[in-house]
Amino acid sequence: MTTCKEVSEIVSQSLDRDLGLHERVRLRLHLLICRGCARFNRQMQWLRDATKLATEAEQVAGPGLSTAARERIARRLDDRP
């Protein structure tokens, strides 16, 4: 039987590479019986999706604020009571 530690490593590796059939089967079987690992897997999937969305949003938004704009914002924040 696959341990929770092994599953956490497999889940982490799945973010960087495609898993082989044996790894996918071991992972699925363990996730069916272990609520903690299933939760960890969902959290990692959520983080991967959120990171992907943030990266896509940056590409769509184009370049960030200019240096002058950043300085204006910083001055206004410093002037707040």
PDB file of C-alpha atoms in Angstrom, residues 17-69:
ATOM      1  CA  ARG A  17       5.530  16.136 -15.130  1.00  0.00           C
ATOM      2  CA  ASP A  18       3.027  13.613 -16.439  1.00  0.00           C
ATOM      3  CA  LEU A  19       2.692  10.582 -14.193  1.00  0.00           C
ATOM      4  CA  GLY A  20       3.116   7.064 -15.487  1.00  0.00           C
ATOM      5  CA  LEU A  21       0.250   4.597 -15.431  1.00  0.00           C
ATOM      6  CA  HIS A  22       1.531   2.822 -12.303  1.00  0.00           C
ATOM      7  CA  GLU A  23       1.867   6.113 -10.401  1.00  0.00           C
ATOM      8  CA  ARG A  24      -1.601   7.270 -11.464  1.00  0.00           C
ATOM      9  CA  VAL A  25      -3.173   3.996 -10.322  1.00  0.00           C
ATOM     10  CA  ARG A  26      -1.359   4.076  -6.958  1.00  0.00           C
ATOM     11  CA  LEU A  27      -2.414   7.693  -6.482  1.00  0.00           C
ATOM     12  CA  ARG A  28      -6.077   7.109  -7.374  1.00  0.00           C
ATOM     13  CA  LEU A  29      -6.375   4.085  -5.096  1.00  0.00           C
ATOM     14  CA  HIS A  30      -4.869   5.930  -2.154  1.00  0.00           C
ATOM     15  CA  LEU A  31      -7.003   9.032  -2.734  1.00  0.00           C
ATOM     16  CA  LEU A  32     -10.129   6.867  -2.606  1.00  0.00           C
ATOM     17  CA  ILE A  33      -9.373   5.773   0.948  1.00  0.00           C
ATOM     18  CA  CYS A  34      -7.472   8.727   2.455  1.00  0.00           C
ATOM     19  CA  ARG A  35      -9.399  11.954   3.005  1.00  0.00           C
ATOM     20  CA  GLY A  36      -6.310  13.897   4.062  1.00  0.00           C
ATOM     21  CA  CYS A  37      -4.399  13.083   0.899  1.00  0.00           C
ATOM     22  CA  ALA A  38      -7.492  13.722  -1.221  1.00  0.00           C
ATOM     23  CA  ARG A  39      -7.728  17.181   0.374  1.00  0.00           C
ATOM     24  CA  PHE A  40      -4.020  17.797  -0.211  1.00  0.00           C
ATOM     25  CA  ASN A  41      -4.442  16.792  -3.857  1.00  0.00           C
ATOM     26  CA  ARG A  42      -7.375  19.211  -4.301  1.00  0.00           C
ATOM     27  CA  GLN A  43      -5.389  22.021  -2.680  1.00  0.00           C
ATOM     28  CA  MET A  44      -2.420  21.415  -4.968  1.00  0.00           C
ATOM     29  CA  GLN A  45      -4.723  21.360  -8.008  1.00  0.00           C
ATOM     30  CA  TRP A  46      -6.260  24.646  -6.859  1.00  0.00           C
ATOM     31  CA  LEU A  47      -2.834  26.232  -6.428  1.00  0.00           C
ATOM     32  CA  ARG A  48      -1.768  25.057  -9.898  1.00  0.00           C
ATOM     33  CA  ASP A  49      -4.949  26.459 -11.455  1.00  0.00           C
ATOM     34  CA  ALA A  50      -4.613  29.758  -9.556  1.00  0.00           C
ATOM     35  CA  THR A  51      -1.001  30.118 -10.660  1.00  0.00           C
ATOM     36  CA  LYS A  52      -1.954  29.427 -14.252  1.00  0.00           C
ATOM     37  CA  LEU A  53      -4.717  32.059 -14.092  1.00  0.00           C
ATOM     38  CA  ALA A  54      -2.379  34.624 -12.572  1.00  0.00           C
ATOM     39  CA  THR A  55       0.207  33.982 -15.277  1.00  0.00           C
ATOM     40  CA  GLU A  56      -2.408  34.300 -18.015  1.00  0.00           C
ATOM     41  CA  ALA A  57      -3.757  37.509 -16.457  1.00  0.00           C
ATOM     42  CA  GLU A  58      -0.262  39.025 -16.436  1.00  0.00           C
ATOM     43  CA  GLN A  59       0.166  38.213 -20.099  1.00  0.00           C
ATOM     44  CA  VAL A  60      -3.188  39.801 -20.983  1.00  0.00           C
ATOM     45  CA  ALA A  61      -2.646  42.872 -18.811  1.00  0.00           C
ATOM     46  CA  GLY A  62       0.664  43.695 -20.401  1.00  0.00           C
ATOM     47  CA  PRO A  63       3.404  45.594 -18.608  1.00  0.00           C
ATOM     48  CA  GLY A  64       2.893  46.688 -15.015  1.00  0.00           C
ATOM     49  CA  LEU A  65       2.851  50.210 -13.645  1.00  0.00           C
ATOM     50  CA  SER A  66       5.484  52.662 -14.726  1.00  0.00           C
ATOM     51  CA  THR A  67       8.061  53.839 -12.212  1.00  0.00           C
ATOM     52  CA  ALA A  68       6.409  57.277 -12.112  1.00  0.00           C
ATOM     53  CA  ALA A  69       3.024  55.746 -11.346  1.00  0.00           C
TER      54      ALA A  69
END
